[in-house]
mmCIF file of C-alpha atoms in Angstrom:
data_model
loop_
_atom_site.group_PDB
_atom_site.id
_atom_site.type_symbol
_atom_site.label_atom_id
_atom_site.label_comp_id
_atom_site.label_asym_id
_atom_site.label_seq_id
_atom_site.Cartn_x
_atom_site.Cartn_y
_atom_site.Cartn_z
ATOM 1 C CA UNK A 186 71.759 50.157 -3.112
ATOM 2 C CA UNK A 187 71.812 48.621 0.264
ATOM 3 C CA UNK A 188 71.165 50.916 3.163
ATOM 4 C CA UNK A 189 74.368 50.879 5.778
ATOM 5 C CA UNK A 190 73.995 52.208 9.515
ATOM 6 C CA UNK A 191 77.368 54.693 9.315
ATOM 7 C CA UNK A 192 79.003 54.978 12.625
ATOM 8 C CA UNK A 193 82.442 55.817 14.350
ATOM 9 C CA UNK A 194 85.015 53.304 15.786
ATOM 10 C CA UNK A 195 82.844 53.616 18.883
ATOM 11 C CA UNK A 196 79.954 52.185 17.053
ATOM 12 C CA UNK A 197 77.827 55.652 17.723
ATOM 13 C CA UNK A 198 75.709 56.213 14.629
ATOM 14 C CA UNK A 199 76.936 58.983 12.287
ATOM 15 C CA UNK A 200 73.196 60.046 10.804
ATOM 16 C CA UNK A 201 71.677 63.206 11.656
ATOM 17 C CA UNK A 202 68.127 62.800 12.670
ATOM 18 C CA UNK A 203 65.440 65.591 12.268
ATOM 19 C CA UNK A 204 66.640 69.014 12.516
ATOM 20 C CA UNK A 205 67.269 71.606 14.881
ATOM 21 C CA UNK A 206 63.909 73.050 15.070
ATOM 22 C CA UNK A 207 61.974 69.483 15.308
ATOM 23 C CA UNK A 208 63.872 67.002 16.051
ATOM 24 C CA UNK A 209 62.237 63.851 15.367
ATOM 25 C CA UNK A 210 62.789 61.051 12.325
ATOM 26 C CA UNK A 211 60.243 58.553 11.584
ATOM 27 C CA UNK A 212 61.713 56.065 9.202
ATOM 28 C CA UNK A 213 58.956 53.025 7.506
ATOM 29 C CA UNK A 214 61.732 50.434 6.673
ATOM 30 C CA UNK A 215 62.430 46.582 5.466
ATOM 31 C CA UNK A 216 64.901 45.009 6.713
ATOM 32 C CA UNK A 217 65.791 43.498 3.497
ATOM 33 C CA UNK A 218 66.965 46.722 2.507
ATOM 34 C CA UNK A 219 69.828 46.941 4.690
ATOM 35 C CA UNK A 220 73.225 45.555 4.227
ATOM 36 C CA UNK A 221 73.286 41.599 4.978
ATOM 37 C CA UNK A 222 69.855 41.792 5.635
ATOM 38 C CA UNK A 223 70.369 43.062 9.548
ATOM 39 C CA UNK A 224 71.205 46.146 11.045
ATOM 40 C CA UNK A 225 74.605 46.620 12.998
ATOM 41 C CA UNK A 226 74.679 47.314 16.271
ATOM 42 C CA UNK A 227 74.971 51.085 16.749
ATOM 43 C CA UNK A 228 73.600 53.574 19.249
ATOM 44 C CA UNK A 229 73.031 57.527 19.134
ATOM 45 C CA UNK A 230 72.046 60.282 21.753
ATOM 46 C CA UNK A 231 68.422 60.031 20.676
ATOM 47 C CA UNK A 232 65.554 58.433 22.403
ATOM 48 C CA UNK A 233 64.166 55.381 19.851
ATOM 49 C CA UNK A 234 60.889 53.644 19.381
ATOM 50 C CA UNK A 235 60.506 50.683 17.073
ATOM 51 C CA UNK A 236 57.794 48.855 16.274
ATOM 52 C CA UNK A 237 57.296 45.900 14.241
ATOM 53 C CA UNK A 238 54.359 45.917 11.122
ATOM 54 C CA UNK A 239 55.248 42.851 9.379
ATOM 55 C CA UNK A 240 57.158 39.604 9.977
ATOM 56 C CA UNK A 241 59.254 38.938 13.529
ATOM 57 C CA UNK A 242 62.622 40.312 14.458
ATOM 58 C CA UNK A 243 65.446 39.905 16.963
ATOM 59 C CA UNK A 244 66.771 43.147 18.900
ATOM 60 C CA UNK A 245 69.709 42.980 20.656
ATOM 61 C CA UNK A 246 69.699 46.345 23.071
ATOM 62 C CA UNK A 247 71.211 47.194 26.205
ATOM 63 C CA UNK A 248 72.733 43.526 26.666
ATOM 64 C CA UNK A 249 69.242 41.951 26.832
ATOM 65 C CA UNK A 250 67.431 40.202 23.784
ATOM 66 C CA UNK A 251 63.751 40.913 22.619
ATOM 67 C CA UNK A 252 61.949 38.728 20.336
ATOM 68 C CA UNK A 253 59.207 41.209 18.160
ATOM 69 C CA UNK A 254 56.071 39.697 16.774
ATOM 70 C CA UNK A 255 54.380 42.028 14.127
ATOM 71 C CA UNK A 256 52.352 44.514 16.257
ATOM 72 C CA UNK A 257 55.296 44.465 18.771
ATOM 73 C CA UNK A 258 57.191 47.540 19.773
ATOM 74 C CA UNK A 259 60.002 48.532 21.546
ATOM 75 C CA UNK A 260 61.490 51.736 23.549
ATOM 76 C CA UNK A 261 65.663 51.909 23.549
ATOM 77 C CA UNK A 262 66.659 54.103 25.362
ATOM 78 C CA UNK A 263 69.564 57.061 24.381
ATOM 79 C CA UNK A 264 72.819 56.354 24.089
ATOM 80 C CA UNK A 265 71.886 52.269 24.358
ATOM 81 C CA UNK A 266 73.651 50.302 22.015
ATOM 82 C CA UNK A 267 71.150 47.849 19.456
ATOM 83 C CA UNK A 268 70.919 45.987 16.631
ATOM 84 C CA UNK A 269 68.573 43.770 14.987
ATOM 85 C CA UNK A 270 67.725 40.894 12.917
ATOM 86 C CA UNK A 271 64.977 39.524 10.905
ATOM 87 C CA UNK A 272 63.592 36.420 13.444
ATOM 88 C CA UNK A 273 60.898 35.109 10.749
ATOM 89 C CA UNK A 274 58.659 36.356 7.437
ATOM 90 C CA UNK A 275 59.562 39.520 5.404
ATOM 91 C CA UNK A 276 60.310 42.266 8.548
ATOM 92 C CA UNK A 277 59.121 45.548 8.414
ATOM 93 C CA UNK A 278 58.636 48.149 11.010
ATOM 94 C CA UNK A 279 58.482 51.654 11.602
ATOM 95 C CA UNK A 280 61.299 53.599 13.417
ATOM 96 C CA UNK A 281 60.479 56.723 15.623
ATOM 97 C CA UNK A 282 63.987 58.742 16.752
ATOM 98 C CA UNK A 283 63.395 61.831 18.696
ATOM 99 C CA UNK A 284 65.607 63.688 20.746
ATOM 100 C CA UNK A 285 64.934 64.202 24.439
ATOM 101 C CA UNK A 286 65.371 67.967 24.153
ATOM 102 C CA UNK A 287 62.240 67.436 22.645
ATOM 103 C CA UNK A 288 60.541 66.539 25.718
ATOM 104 C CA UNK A 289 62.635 68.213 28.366
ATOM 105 C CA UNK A 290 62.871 71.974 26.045
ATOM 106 C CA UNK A 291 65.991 73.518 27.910
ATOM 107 C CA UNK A 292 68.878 71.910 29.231
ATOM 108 C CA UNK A 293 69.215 72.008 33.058
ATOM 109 C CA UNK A 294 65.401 72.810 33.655
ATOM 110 C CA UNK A 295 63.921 71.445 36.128
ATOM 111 C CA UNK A 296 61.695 69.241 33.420
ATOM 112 C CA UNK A 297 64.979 67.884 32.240
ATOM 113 C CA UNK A 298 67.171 67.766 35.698
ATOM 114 C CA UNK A 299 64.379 65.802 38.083
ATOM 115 C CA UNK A 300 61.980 63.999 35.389
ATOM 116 C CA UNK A 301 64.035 63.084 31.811
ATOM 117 C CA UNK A 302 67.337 63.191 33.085
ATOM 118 C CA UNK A 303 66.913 60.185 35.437
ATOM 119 C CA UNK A 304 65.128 58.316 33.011
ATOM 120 C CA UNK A 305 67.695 58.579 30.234
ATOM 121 C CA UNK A 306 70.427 57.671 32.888
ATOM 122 C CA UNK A 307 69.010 54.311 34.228
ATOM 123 C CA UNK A 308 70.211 51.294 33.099
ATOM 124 C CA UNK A 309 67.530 48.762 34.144
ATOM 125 C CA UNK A 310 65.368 50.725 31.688
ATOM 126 C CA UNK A 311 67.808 50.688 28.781
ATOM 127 C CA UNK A 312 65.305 48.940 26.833
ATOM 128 C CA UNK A 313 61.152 48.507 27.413
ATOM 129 C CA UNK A 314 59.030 45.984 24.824
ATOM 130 C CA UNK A 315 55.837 47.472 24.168
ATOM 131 C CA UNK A 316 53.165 44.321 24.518
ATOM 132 C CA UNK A 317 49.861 45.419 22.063
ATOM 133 C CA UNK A 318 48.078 43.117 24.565
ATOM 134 C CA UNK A 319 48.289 44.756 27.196
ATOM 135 C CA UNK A 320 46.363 47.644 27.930
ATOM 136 C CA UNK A 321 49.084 50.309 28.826
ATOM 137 C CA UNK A 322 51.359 49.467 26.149
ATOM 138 C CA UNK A 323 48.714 49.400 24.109
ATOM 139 C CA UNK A 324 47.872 52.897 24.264
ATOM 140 C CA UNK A 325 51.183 54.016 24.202
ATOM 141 C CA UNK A 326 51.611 51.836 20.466
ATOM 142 C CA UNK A 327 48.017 53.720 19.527
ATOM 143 C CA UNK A 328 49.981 56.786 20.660
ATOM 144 C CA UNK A 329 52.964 56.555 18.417
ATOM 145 C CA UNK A 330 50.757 55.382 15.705
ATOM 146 C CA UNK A 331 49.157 58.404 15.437
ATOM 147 C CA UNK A 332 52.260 60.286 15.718
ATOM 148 C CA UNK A 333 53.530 58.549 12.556
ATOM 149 C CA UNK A 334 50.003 59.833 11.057
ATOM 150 C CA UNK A 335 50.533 63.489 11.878
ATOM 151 C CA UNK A 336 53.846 63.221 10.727
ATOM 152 C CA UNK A 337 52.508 62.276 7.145
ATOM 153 C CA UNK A 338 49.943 63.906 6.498
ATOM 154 C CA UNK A 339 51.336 66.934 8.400
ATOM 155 C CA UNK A 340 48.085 68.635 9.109
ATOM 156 C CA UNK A 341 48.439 72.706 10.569
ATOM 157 C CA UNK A 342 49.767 72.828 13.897
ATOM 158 C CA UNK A 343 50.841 69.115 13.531
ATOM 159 C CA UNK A 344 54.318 68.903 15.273
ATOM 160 C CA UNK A 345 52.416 70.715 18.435
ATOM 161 C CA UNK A 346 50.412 67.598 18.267
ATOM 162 C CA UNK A 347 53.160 65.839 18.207
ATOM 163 C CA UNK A 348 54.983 67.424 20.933
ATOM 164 C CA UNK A 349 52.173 66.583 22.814
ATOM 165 C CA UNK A 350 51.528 63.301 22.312
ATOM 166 C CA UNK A 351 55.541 62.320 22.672
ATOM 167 C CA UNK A 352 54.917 64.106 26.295
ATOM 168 C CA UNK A 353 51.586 62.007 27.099
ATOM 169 C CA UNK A 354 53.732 58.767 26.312
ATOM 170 C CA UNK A 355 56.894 59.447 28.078
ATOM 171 C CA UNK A 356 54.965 61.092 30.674
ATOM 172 C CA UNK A 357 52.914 57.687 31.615
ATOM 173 C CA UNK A 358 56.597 55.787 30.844
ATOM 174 C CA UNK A 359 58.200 57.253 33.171
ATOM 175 C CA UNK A 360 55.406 57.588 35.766
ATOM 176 C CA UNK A 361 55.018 53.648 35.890
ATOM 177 C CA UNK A 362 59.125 53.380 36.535
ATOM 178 C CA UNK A 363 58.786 56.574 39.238
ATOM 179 C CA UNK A 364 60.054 54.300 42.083
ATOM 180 C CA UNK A 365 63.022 53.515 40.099
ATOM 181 C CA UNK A 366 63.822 56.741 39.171
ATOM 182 C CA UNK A 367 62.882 58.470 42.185
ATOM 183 C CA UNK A 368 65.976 56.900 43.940
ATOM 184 C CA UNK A 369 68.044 60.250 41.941
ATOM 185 C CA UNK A 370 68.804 63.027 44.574
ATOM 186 C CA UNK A 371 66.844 66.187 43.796
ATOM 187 C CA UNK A 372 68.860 69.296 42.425
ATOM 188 C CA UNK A 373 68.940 71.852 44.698
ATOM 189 C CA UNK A 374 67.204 75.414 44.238
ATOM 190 C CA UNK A 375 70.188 77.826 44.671
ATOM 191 C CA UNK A 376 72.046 75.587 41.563
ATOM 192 C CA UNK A 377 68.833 75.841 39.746
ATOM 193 C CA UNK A 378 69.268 79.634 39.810
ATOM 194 C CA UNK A 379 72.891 79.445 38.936
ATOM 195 C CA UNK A 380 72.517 77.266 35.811
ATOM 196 C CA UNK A 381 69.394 80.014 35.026
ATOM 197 C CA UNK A 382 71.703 83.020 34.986
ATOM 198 C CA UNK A 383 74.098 81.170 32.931
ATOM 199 C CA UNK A 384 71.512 80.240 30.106
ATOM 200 C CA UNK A 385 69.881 83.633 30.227
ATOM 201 C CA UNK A 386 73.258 85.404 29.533
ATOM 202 C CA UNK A 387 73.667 82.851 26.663
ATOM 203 C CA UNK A 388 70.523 82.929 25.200
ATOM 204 C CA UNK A 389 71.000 86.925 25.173
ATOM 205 C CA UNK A 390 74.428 87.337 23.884
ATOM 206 C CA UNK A 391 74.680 84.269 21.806
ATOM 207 C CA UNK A 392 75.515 86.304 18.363
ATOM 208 C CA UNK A 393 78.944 87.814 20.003
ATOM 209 C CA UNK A 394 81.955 86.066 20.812
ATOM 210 C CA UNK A 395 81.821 83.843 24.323
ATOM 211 C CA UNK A 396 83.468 85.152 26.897
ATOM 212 C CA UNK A 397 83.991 82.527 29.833
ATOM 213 C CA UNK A 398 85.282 85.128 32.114
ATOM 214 C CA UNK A 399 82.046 87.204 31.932
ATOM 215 C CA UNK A 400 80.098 84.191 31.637
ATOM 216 C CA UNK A 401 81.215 82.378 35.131
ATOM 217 C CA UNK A 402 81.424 85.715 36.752
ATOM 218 C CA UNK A 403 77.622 85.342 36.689
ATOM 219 C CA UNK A 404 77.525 82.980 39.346
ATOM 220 C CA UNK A 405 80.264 83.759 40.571
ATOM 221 C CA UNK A 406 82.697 81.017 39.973
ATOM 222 C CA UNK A 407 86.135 80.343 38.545
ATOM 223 C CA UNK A 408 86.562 79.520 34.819
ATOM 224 C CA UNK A 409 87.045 75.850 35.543
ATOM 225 C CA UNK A 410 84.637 75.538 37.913
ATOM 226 C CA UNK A 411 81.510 76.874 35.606
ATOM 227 C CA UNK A 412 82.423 74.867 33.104
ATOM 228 C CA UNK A 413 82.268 71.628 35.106
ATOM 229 C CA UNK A 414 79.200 72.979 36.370
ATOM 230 C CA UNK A 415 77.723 73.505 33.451
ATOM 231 C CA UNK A 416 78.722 70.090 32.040
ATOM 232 C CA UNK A 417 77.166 68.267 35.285
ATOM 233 C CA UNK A 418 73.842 70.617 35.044
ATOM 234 C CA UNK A 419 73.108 69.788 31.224
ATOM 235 C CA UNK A 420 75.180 66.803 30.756
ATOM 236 C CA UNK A 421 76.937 69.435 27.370
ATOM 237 C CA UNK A 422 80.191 71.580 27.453
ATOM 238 C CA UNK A 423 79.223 75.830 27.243
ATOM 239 C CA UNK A 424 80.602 75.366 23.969
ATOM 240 C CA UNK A 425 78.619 72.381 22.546
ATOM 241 C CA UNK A 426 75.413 74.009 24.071
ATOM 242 C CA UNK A 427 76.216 77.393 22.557
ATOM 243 C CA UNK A 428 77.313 76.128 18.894
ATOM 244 C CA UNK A 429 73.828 74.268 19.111
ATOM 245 C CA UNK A 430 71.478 77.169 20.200
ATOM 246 C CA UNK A 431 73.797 79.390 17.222
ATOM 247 C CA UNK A 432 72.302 77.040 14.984
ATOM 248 C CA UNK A 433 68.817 76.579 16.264
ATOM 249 C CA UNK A 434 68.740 80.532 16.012
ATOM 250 C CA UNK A 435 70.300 80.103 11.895
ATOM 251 C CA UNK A 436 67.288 77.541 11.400
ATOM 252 C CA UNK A 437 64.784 79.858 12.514
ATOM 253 C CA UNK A 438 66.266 82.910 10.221
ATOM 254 C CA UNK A 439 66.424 80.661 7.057
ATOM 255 C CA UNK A 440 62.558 79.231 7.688
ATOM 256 C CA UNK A 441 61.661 82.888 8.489
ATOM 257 C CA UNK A 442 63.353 85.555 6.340
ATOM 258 C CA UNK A 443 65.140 86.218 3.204
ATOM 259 C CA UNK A 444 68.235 86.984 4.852
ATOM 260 C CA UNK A 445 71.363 85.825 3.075
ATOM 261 C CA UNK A 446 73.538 83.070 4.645
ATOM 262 C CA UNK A 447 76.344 85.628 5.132
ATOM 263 C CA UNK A 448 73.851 87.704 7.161
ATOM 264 C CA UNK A 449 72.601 84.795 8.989
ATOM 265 C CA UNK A 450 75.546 83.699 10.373
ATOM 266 C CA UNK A 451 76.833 87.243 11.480
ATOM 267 C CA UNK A 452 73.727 87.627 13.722
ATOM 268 C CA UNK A 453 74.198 83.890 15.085
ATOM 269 C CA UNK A 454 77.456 84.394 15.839
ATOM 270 C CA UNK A 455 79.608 83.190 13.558
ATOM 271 C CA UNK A 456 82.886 84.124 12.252
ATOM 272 C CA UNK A 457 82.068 83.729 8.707
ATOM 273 C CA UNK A 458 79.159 82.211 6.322
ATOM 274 C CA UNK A 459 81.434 79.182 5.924
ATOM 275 C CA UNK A 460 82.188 78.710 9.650
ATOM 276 C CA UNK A 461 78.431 78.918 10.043
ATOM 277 C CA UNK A 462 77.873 76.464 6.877
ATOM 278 C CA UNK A 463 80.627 73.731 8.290
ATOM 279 C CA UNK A 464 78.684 73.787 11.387
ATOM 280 C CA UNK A 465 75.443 73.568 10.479
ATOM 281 C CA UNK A 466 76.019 71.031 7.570
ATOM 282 C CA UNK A 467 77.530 68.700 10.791
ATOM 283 C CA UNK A 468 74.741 68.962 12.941
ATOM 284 C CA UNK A 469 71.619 68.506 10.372
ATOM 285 C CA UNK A 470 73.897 66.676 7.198
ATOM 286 C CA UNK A 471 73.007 69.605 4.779
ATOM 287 C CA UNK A 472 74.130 73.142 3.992
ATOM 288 C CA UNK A 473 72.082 75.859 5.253
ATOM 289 C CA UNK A 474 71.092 76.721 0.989
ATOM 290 C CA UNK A 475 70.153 73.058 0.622
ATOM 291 C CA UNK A 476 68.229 73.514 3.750
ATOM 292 C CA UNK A 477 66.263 75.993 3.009
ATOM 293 C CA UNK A 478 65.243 74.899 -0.360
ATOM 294 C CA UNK A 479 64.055 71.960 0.970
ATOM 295 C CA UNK A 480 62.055 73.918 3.546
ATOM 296 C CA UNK A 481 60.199 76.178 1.782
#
């Protein structure tokens, strides 16, 4: 059966990719194996690095078009709208989707706020073609290579490798564009500490039920006002960040105990085992049994 790139009426990709704990995909695929031999144009929040290992292809991403030789890669940036098509020979190519939590760790941090952030949010670098010929593009391509290694044979202690290496090559990325992105106007200290004391009372009451009074008390601020702040801070509503870290806690229970889904979701915060279920079968596209079967 032909593969088919699901999305919305907005065109934004329905596919989970990864899961909570390591969220990263690497996908080795032909693109005669996709519906009408192309792949629709579609975008997702994710961070996506594509490079070509046999024949030519035709990308279409962030309103500019990039003609791939084999060897040829290509960073498209989140949220960026793409699509491609074979451009000569039998096309084959590796794609790399990670998250950028997975560089930046915690919303709002100063990692994510001053350094990712600005990246992710600038349009003239929607899109960057990765040349094997030249010498800095070539070590990033050697880089994500050997990503694509560690992922397979999964060696001990492989996705800190990984971690690692994603860093090194978005760290040199975004150093070479730093005049670009430099342009962004620095967050200031004092909401630094505010978005701190709002995380921190999150991260420690996360298993009982939110309360958004409490919560913007913190700062202090009114109701409305912390959650815009929030939302400007870490570009995610309280809730959306909340559900997500509920989860991420869920993930680490079923990898680490025998603790029954019931249980789990109690202690995450949950309602009920089927609240918890519905929630984490939309973020990672399985049920938290089929998860951990396929996890241990």
């Amino acid at each position: 059966m032909k593969q088919i790139i699901e999305t919305d009426e907005n065109l934004r990709e329905l596919c989970v990719h990864g899961t909570p704990d390591f969220p990263l995909q690497i996908n080795h695929d032909d693109i005669s194996d996709f519906q009408d031999n192309y792949i629709r144009c579609h975008w997702h929040s994710e961070l996506e690095i594509s490079i070509v290992t046999e024949g030519k292809v035709l990308y279409l991403a962030g309103g500019k078009s990039f003609r791939l030789d084999t060897g040829y890669g290509l960073i498209i940036n989140a949220d960026t709208p793409h699509m491609m098509t074979p451009a000569g020979g039998n096309a084959r190519f590796i794609s790399m989707i990670v998250h950028p939590s997975f560089l930046y760790g915690t919303p709002g941090s100063l990692l994510d706020l001053e350094i990712v952030r600005p990246y992710l949010e600038a349009p003239k670098l929607s899109a960057l073609p990765l040349d094997p010929h030249d010498r800095k593009d070539s070590g990033l391509l050697e880089i994500f290579h050997r990503i694509d290694s560690l992922c397979s044979d999964r060696p001990f202690a492989y996705q800190l490798q990984v971690h690692g290496l994603l860093c090194t090559a978005f760290a040199g990325v975004i150093h070479d564009h730093r005049d670009e992105l430099m342009k962004k106007k620095p967050v200031s200290s004092e909401n630094l500490r505010r978005l701190q004391l709002l995380l921190d009372h999150l991260h420690t009451h996360y298993s009982s039920p939110l309360s958004l009074t409490e919560l913007s008390a913190r700062i202090p601020m009114s109701r409305e006002n912390c959650c815009r702040f929030f939302r400007q801070m870490t570009g995610r509503t309280i809730s959306g960040y909340l559900n997500d870290y509920r989860i991420s806690r869920g993930t680490h229970l079923l990898n680490t105990t025998d603790l029954t889904v019931s249980d789990i979701a109690s202690m995450t915060g949950f309602s009920s085992a089927s609240r918890f279920a519905a929630a984490f079968r939309t973020k990672t596209g399985l049920s938290p049994s089929e998860y951990r079967r396929n996890h241990f």
